[in-house]
Amino acid sequence: MSISFILQAHDAPVGTETLMAAPAPVAETVTAEPVSYEMSDAIDGLASWYGGQFHGRRTASGARFDMHEYTAAHRTLPFGTVLRVENPKTGKAILVEVTDRGPFIRKRVIDLSYGAARDLGVSVSPVEIDALTKTAVSEFYEENDSTFLVFSPDLKPLVVRTSKLDTLAASTTLTNVMKNRSENEYVIIRPGTKGLTYTRACMAGE
């Protein structure tokens, strides 16, 4: 049984639709300057979190839940989808990967891991969510061989020419990047053999 299925089971799930827009096409003429990339919209609403009681148990995706990793439970989005979750009260944003199903509590749209919720500064709080699926990332690179899909220092999605970025470390997991990146670093996102990979980077010459 998924750990999210037994989270506060006394409340019934509501509203399982997810509003998804097709990723914006990348312009054929790539400029020297970064350009914005439009992620798909997901339903905004209340976030909650789960932690120690479920640490080490299997999630709906089959992965073991680690309360300190940057993961989340969502009712409908594909496993491995990257979510940009913003706290509208502070403007702070984080990235998490969908690894579980839930929440099954009225009016809540996402369950964050303890570590992710702590970093974002939320408990049961309103959040704004944008989504980037593994399929969207793969399709981007099939059509763009001279650019990277990246998240800016404030974690907004951009398209940047490969020559404009210097990598700072080897590709790794989202959790490792989120825990080790500095406030002025970019995050390159690319498809890998077992899901998406993430690389810390800076603008060339900086």
PDB file of C-alpha atoms in Angstrom:
ATOM      1  CA  MET A   1       0.000   0.000   0.000  1.00  0.00           C
ATOM      2  CA  SER A   2       1.295   3.463  -0.816  1.00  0.00           C
ATOM      3  CA  ILE A   3       2.163   5.491   2.235  1.00  0.00           C
ATOM      4  CA  SER A   4      -0.001   8.337   0.996  1.00  0.00           C
ATOM      5  CA  PHE A   5      -3.104   6.142   1.042  1.00  0.00           C
ATOM      6  CA  ILE A   6      -3.029   5.951   4.825  1.00  0.00           C
ATOM      7  CA  LEU A   7      -2.354   9.626   5.438  1.00  0.00           C
ATOM      8  CA  GLN A   8      -5.250  10.969   7.488  1.00  0.00           C
ATOM      9  CA  ALA A   9      -7.598   8.510   5.846  1.00  0.00           C
ATOM     10  CA  HIS A  10     -10.605   9.894   7.656  1.00  0.00           C
ATOM     11  CA  ASP A  11     -11.017  12.538   4.939  1.00  0.00           C
ATOM     12  CA  ALA A  12     -12.102  11.687   1.402  1.00  0.00           C
ATOM     13  CA  PRO A  13     -10.224  12.859  -1.703  1.00  0.00           C
ATOM     14  CA  VAL A  14     -11.684  15.701  -3.692  1.00  0.00           C
ATOM     15  CA  GLY A  15     -11.056  17.337  -7.058  1.00  0.00           C
ATOM     16  CA  THR A  16      -8.683  15.037  -8.907  1.00  0.00           C
ATOM     17  CA  GLU A  17      -8.545  17.073 -12.116  1.00  0.00           C
ATOM     18  CA  THR A  18      -5.230  18.648 -13.023  1.00  0.00           C
ATOM     19  CA  LEU A  19      -5.155  21.617 -15.387  1.00  0.00           C
ATOM     20  CA  MET A  20      -2.270  21.049 -17.770  1.00  0.00           C
ATOM     21  CA  ALA A  21      -1.258  23.271 -20.656  1.00  0.00           C
ATOM     22  CA  ALA A  22       0.958  22.131 -23.507  1.00  0.00           C
ATOM     23  CA  PRO A  23       4.589  23.258 -23.121  1.00  0.00           C
ATOM     24  CA  ALA A  24       5.279  26.436 -25.037  1.00  0.00           C
ATOM     25  CA  PRO A  25       7.206  25.901 -28.268  1.00  0.00           C
ATOM     26  CA  VAL A  26      10.787  27.087 -28.279  1.00  0.00           C
ATOM     27  CA  ALA A  27      11.517  29.759 -30.833  1.00  0.00           C
ATOM     28  CA  GLU A  28      13.331  28.506 -33.900  1.00  0.00           C
ATOM     29  CA  THR A  29      15.821  31.358 -33.740  1.00  0.00           C
ATOM     30  CA  VAL A  30      17.790  30.973 -30.527  1.00  0.00           C
ATOM     31  CA  THR A  31      19.029  34.284 -29.179  1.00  0.00           C
ATOM     32  CA  ALA A  32      22.234  34.834 -27.257  1.00  0.00           C
ATOM     33  CA  GLU A  33      20.264  35.819 -24.170  1.00  0.00           C
ATOM     34  CA  PRO A  34      18.238  33.369 -22.054  1.00  0.00           C
ATOM     35  CA  VAL A  35      14.558  33.182 -22.929  1.00  0.00           C
ATOM     36  CA  SER A  36      11.726  32.057 -20.700  1.00  0.00           C
ATOM     37  CA  TYR A  37      10.214  28.582 -20.971  1.00  0.00           C
ATOM     38  CA  GLU A  38       6.582  27.998 -20.060  1.00  0.00           C
ATOM     39  CA  MET A  39       5.929  25.098 -17.719  1.00  0.00           C
ATOM     40  CA  SER A  40       2.508  23.490 -17.541  1.00  0.00           C
ATOM     41  CA  ASP A  41       0.075  24.900 -15.005  1.00  0.00           C
ATOM     42  CA  ALA A  42      -1.076  22.660 -12.183  1.00  0.00           C
ATOM     43  CA  ILE A  43      -3.892  23.444  -9.782  1.00  0.00           C
ATOM     44  CA  ASP A  44      -2.783  25.824  -7.027  1.00  0.00           C
ATOM     45  CA  GLY A  45      -4.065  25.316  -3.511  1.00  0.00           C
ATOM     46  CA  LEU A  46      -3.130  24.090  -0.065  1.00  0.00           C
ATOM     47  CA  ALA A  47       0.067  22.161   0.524  1.00  0.00           C
ATOM     48  CA  SER A  48       0.668  19.883   3.485  1.00  0.00           C
ATOM     49  CA  TRP A  49       3.580  17.623   4.388  1.00  0.00           C
ATOM     50  CA  TYR A  50       4.460  14.155   5.671  1.00  0.00           C
ATOM     51  CA  GLY A  51       7.554  12.909   7.417  1.00  0.00           C
ATOM     52  CA  GLY A  52       8.940  10.646  10.101  1.00  0.00           C
ATOM     53  CA  GLN A  53       6.012   8.261  10.452  1.00  0.00           C
ATOM     54  CA  PHE A  54       6.508   7.176   6.827  1.00  0.00           C
ATOM     55  CA  HIS A  55      10.289   7.493   6.510  1.00  0.00           C
ATOM     56  CA  GLY A  56      11.739   4.433   4.777  1.00  0.00           C
ATOM     57  CA  ARG A  57       8.416   3.053   3.557  1.00  0.00           C
ATOM     58  CA  ARG A  58       7.601   2.393  -0.076  1.00  0.00           C
ATOM     59  CA  THR A  59       5.823   5.119  -2.027  1.00  0.00           C
ATOM     60  CA  ALA A  60       3.313   4.573  -4.814  1.00  0.00           C
ATOM     61  CA  SER A  61       6.147   4.851  -7.358  1.00  0.00           C
ATOM     62  CA  GLY A  62       8.071   2.046  -5.651  1.00  0.00           C
ATOM     63  CA  ALA A  63      10.798   4.333  -4.316  1.00  0.00           C
ATOM     64  CA  ARG A  64      11.455   4.445  -0.593  1.00  0.00           C
ATOM     65  CA  PHE A  65      10.291   7.619   1.073  1.00  0.00           C
ATOM     66  CA  ASP A  66      13.049   9.772   2.551  1.00  0.00           C
ATOM     67  CA  MET A  67      11.601  12.651   4.533  1.00  0.00           C
ATOM     68  CA  HIS A  68      14.706  14.755   3.864  1.00  0.00           C
ATOM     69  CA  GLU A  69      14.578  14.502   0.066  1.00  0.00           C
ATOM     70  CA  TYR A  70      12.867  16.995  -2.228  1.00  0.00           C
ATOM     71  CA  THR A  71       9.834  14.925  -3.191  1.00  0.00           C
ATOM     72  CA  ALA A  72       6.071  15.268  -3.208  1.00  0.00           C
ATOM     73  CA  ALA A  73       2.831  13.347  -3.499  1.00  0.00           C
ATOM     74  CA  HIS A  74       0.342  14.434  -6.163  1.00  0.00           C
ATOM     75  CA  ARG A  75      -2.941  12.807  -7.140  1.00  0.00           C
ATOM     76  CA  THR A  76      -2.524  12.695 -10.920  1.00  0.00           C
ATOM     77  CA  LEU A  77       0.798  13.968 -12.291  1.00  0.00           C
ATOM     78  CA  PRO A  78       3.182  11.304 -13.653  1.00  0.00           C
ATOM     79  CA  PHE A  79       5.907  10.024 -11.369  1.00  0.00           C
ATOM     80  CA  GLY A  80       9.179  11.836 -12.008  1.00  0.00           C
ATOM     81  CA  THR A  81       7.450  15.097 -12.900  1.00  0.00           C
ATOM     82  CA  VAL A  82       9.326  18.136 -11.601  1.00  0.00           C
ATOM     83  CA  LEU A  83       7.223  20.698  -9.759  1.00  0.00           C
ATOM     84  CA  ARG A  84       8.140  24.290  -9.090  1.00  0.00           C
ATOM     85  CA  VAL A  85       6.336  25.079  -5.849  1.00  0.00           C
ATOM     86  CA  GLU A  86       6.212  28.686  -4.682  1.00  0.00           C
ATOM     87  CA  ASN A  87       5.189  30.129  -1.340  1.00  0.00           C
ATOM     88  CA  PRO A  88       3.181  33.207  -2.409  1.00  0.00           C
ATOM     89  CA  LYS A  89       3.637  34.850   0.988  1.00  0.00           C
ATOM     90  CA  THR A  90       7.428  34.956   0.692  1.00  0.00           C
ATOM     91  CA  GLY A  91       8.100  34.485  -3.021  1.00  0.00           C
ATOM     92  CA  LYS A  92      10.435  31.601  -2.222  1.00  0.00           C
ATOM     93  CA  ALA A  93      10.325  28.613  -4.585  1.00  0.00           C
ATOM     94  CA  ILE A  94      11.675  25.064  -4.516  1.00  0.00           C
ATOM     95  CA  LEU A  95      11.791  22.136  -6.933  1.00  0.00           C
ATOM     96  CA  VAL A  96      10.451  18.698  -6.025  1.00  0.00           C
ATOM     97  CA  GLU A  97       9.877  15.424  -7.881  1.00  0.00           C
ATOM     98  CA  VAL A  98       6.560  13.568  -7.779  1.00  0.00           C
ATOM     99  CA  THR A  99       7.157  10.121  -6.254  1.00  0.00           C
ATOM    100  CA  ASP A 100       3.861   9.344  -4.510  1.00  0.00           C
ATOM    101  CA  ARG A 101       0.087   9.696  -4.668  1.00  0.00           C
ATOM    102  CA  GLY A 102      -1.905  12.012  -2.450  1.00  0.00           C
ATOM    103  CA  PRO A 103      -2.955  14.031  -0.564  1.00  0.00           C
ATOM    104  CA  PHE A 104      -6.352  12.610   0.278  1.00  0.00           C
ATOM    105  CA  ILE A 105      -7.455  15.502   2.462  1.00  0.00           C
ATOM    106  CA  ARG A 106     -10.140  17.983   1.447  1.00  0.00           C
ATOM    107  CA  LYS A 107      -8.889  21.105  -0.351  1.00  0.00           C
ATOM    108  CA  ARG A 108      -5.228  20.005  -0.345  1.00  0.00           C
ATOM    109  CA  VAL A 109      -3.436  19.632  -3.677  1.00  0.00           C
ATOM    110  CA  ILE A 110       0.071  18.457  -2.757  1.00  0.00           C
ATOM    111  CA  ASP A 111       1.899  16.672   0.063  1.00  0.00           C
ATOM    112  CA  LEU A 112       5.509  17.807   0.371  1.00  0.00           C
ATOM    113  CA  SER A 113       8.209  15.831   2.104  1.00  0.00           C
ATOM    114  CA  TYR A 114       9.219  17.205   5.495  1.00  0.00           C
ATOM    115  CA  GLY A 115      12.512  18.522   4.112  1.00  0.00           C
ATOM    116  CA  ALA A 116      10.900  20.272   1.163  1.00  0.00           C
ATOM    117  CA  ALA A 117       8.159  21.848   3.286  1.00  0.00           C
ATOM    118  CA  ARG A 118      10.700  23.056   5.824  1.00  0.00           C
ATOM    119  CA  ASP A 119      12.824  24.685   3.115  1.00  0.00           C
ATOM    120  CA  LEU A 120       9.781  26.343   1.562  1.00  0.00           C
ATOM    121  CA  GLY A 121       8.536  27.519   4.946  1.00  0.00           C
ATOM    122  CA  VAL A 122       5.077  25.982   4.765  1.00  0.00           C
ATOM    123  CA  SER A 123       2.963  23.682   6.914  1.00  0.00           C
ATOM    124  CA  VAL A 124      -0.634  23.655   5.687  1.00  0.00           C
ATOM    125  CA  SER A 125      -0.338  26.670   3.426  1.00  0.00           C
ATOM    126  CA  PRO A 126      -1.352  28.012   0.005  1.00  0.00           C
ATOM    127  CA  VAL A 127       1.181  27.348  -2.756  1.00  0.00           C
ATOM    128  CA  GLU A 128       1.490  27.959  -6.493  1.00  0.00           C
ATOM    129  CA  ILE A 129       2.542  24.981  -8.629  1.00  0.00           C
ATOM    130  CA  ASP A 130       3.969  24.578 -12.137  1.00  0.00           C
ATOM    131  CA  ALA A 131       4.848  21.212 -13.661  1.00  0.00           C
ATOM    132  CA  LEU A 132       7.476  19.841 -16.045  1.00  0.00           C
ATOM    133  CA  THR A 133       7.059  16.208 -17.074  1.00  0.00           C
ATOM    134  CA  LYS A 134       9.834  13.861 -18.155  1.00  0.00           C
ATOM    135  CA  THR A 135       8.190  13.678 -21.570  1.00  0.00           C
ATOM    136  CA  ALA A 136       8.306  17.458 -21.972  1.00  0.00           C
ATOM    137  CA  VAL A 137      12.016  17.501 -21.114  1.00  0.00           C
ATOM    138  CA  SER A 138      12.792  14.734 -23.606  1.00  0.00           C
ATOM    139  CA  GLU A 139      10.812  16.460 -26.350  1.00  0.00           C
ATOM    140  CA  PHE A 140      12.650  19.724 -25.690  1.00  0.00           C
ATOM    141  CA  TYR A 141      16.061  18.133 -26.269  1.00  0.00           C
ATOM    142  CA  GLU A 142      14.885  16.261 -29.354  1.00  0.00           C
ATOM    143  CA  GLU A 143      14.293  19.645 -30.981  1.00  0.00           C
ATOM    144  CA  ASN A 144      17.108  21.677 -29.394  1.00  0.00           C
ATOM    145  CA  ASP A 145      20.728  20.526 -29.580  1.00  0.00           C
ATOM    146  CA  SER A 146      22.404  23.878 -28.909  1.00  0.00           C
ATOM    147  CA  THR A 147      20.487  24.930 -25.802  1.00  0.00           C
ATOM    148  CA  PHE A 148      19.901  23.792 -22.238  1.00  0.00           C
ATOM    149  CA  LEU A 149      16.624  23.768 -20.355  1.00  0.00           C
ATOM    150  CA  VAL A 150      17.521  25.304 -17.009  1.00  0.00           C
ATOM    151  CA  PHE A 151      16.132  26.801 -13.840  1.00  0.00           C
ATOM    152  CA  SER A 152      17.439  30.263 -12.980  1.00  0.00           C
ATOM    153  CA  PRO A 153      18.803  31.226  -9.547  1.00  0.00           C
ATOM    154  CA  ASP A 154      15.226  31.984  -8.464  1.00  0.00           C
ATOM    155  CA  LEU A 155      14.154  28.676 -10.075  1.00  0.00           C
ATOM    156  CA  LYS A 156      12.283  30.091 -13.050  1.00  0.00           C
ATOM    157  CA  PRO A 157      12.521  27.971 -16.234  1.00  0.00           C
ATOM    158  CA  LEU A 158      14.728  29.306 -19.032  1.00  0.00           C
ATOM    159  CA  VAL A 159      16.248  28.227 -22.331  1.00  0.00           C
ATOM    160  CA  VAL A 160      19.967  29.053 -22.452  1.00  0.00           C
ATOM    161  CA  ARG A 161      22.577  28.449 -25.149  1.00  0.00           C
ATOM    162  CA  THR A 162      24.994  25.701 -24.108  1.00  0.00           C
ATOM    163  CA  SER A 163      27.969  28.015 -24.680  1.00  0.00           C
ATOM    164  CA  LYS A 164      26.636  30.435 -22.075  1.00  0.00           C
ATOM    165  CA  LEU A 165      26.845  28.030 -19.126  1.00  0.00           C
ATOM    166  CA  ASP A 166      29.709  26.426 -17.217  1.00  0.00           C
ATOM    167  CA  THR A 167      28.873  23.328 -15.194  1.00  0.00           C
ATOM    168  CA  LEU A 168      30.034  23.309 -11.571  1.00  0.00           C
ATOM    169  CA  ALA A 169      29.618  19.628 -10.697  1.00  0.00           C
ATOM    170  CA  ALA A 170      28.631  16.287 -12.173  1.00  0.00           C
ATOM    171  CA  SER A 171      24.980  15.548 -12.876  1.00  0.00           C
ATOM    172  CA  THR A 172      23.180  14.267  -9.806  1.00  0.00           C
ATOM    173  CA  THR A 173      19.792  14.017  -8.121  1.00  0.00           C
ATOM    174  CA  LEU A 174      17.418  16.890  -7.543  1.00  0.00           C
ATOM    175  CA  THR A 175      17.840  16.583  -3.784  1.00  0.00           C
ATOM    176  CA  ASN A 176      21.630  16.911  -4.003  1.00  0.00           C
ATOM    177  CA  VAL A 177      21.314  19.977  -6.203  1.00  0.00           C
ATOM    178  CA  MET A 178      18.728  21.637  -3.982  1.00  0.00           C
ATOM    179  CA  LYS A 179      20.803  21.053  -0.864  1.00  0.00           C
ATOM    180  CA  ASN A 180      24.123  22.209  -2.324  1.00  0.00           C
ATOM    181  CA  ARG A 181      23.393  24.979  -4.801  1.00  0.00           C
ATOM    182  CA  SER A 182      24.185  28.571  -3.949  1.00  0.00           C
ATOM    183  CA  GLU A 183      21.708  31.381  -4.480  1.00  0.00           C
ATOM    184  CA  ASN A 184      23.305  32.539  -7.761  1.00  0.00           C
ATOM    185  CA  GLU A 185      23.514  29.134  -9.464  1.00  0.00           C
ATOM    186  CA  TYR A 186      21.478  27.734 -12.335  1.00  0.00           C
ATOM    187  CA  VAL A 187      20.171  24.165 -12.562  1.00  0.00           C
ATOM    188  CA  ILE A 188      20.415  22.320 -15.888  1.00  0.00           C
ATOM    189  CA  ILE A 189      17.746  19.648 -16.305  1.00  0.00           C
ATOM    190  CA  ARG A 190      18.211  16.807 -18.811  1.00  0.00           C
ATOM    191  CA  PRO A 191      16.781  13.349 -19.495  1.00  0.00           C
ATOM    192  CA  GLY A 192      18.758  10.406 -18.130  1.00  0.00           C
ATOM    193  CA  THR A 193      18.563   6.630 -18.279  1.00  0.00           C
ATOM    194  CA  LYS A 194      16.631   6.388 -14.995  1.00  0.00           C
ATOM    195  CA  GLY A 195      14.766   9.660 -14.970  1.00  0.00           C
ATOM    196  CA  LEU A 196      15.812  13.280 -15.089  1.00  0.00           C
ATOM    197  CA  THR A 197      19.275  14.513 -14.148  1.00  0.00           C
ATOM    198  CA  TYR A 198      20.247  17.841 -12.638  1.00  0.00           C
ATOM    199  CA  THR A 199      23.482  19.818 -12.899  1.00  0.00           C
ATOM    200  CA  ARG A 200      24.568  22.932 -11.034  1.00  0.00           C
ATOM    201  CA  ALA A 201      25.894  25.637 -13.347  1.00  0.00           C
ATOM    202  CA  CYS A 202      26.796  29.300 -13.627  1.00  0.00           C
ATOM    203  CA  MET A 203      26.968  31.763 -16.491  1.00  0.00           C
ATOM    204  CA  ALA A 204      30.208  31.353 -18.434  1.00  0.00           C
ATOM    205  CA  GLY A 205      32.961  33.607 -17.174  1.00  0.00           C
ATOM    206  CA  GLU A 206      31.367  34.290 -13.796  1.00  0.00           C
TER     207      GLU A 206
END
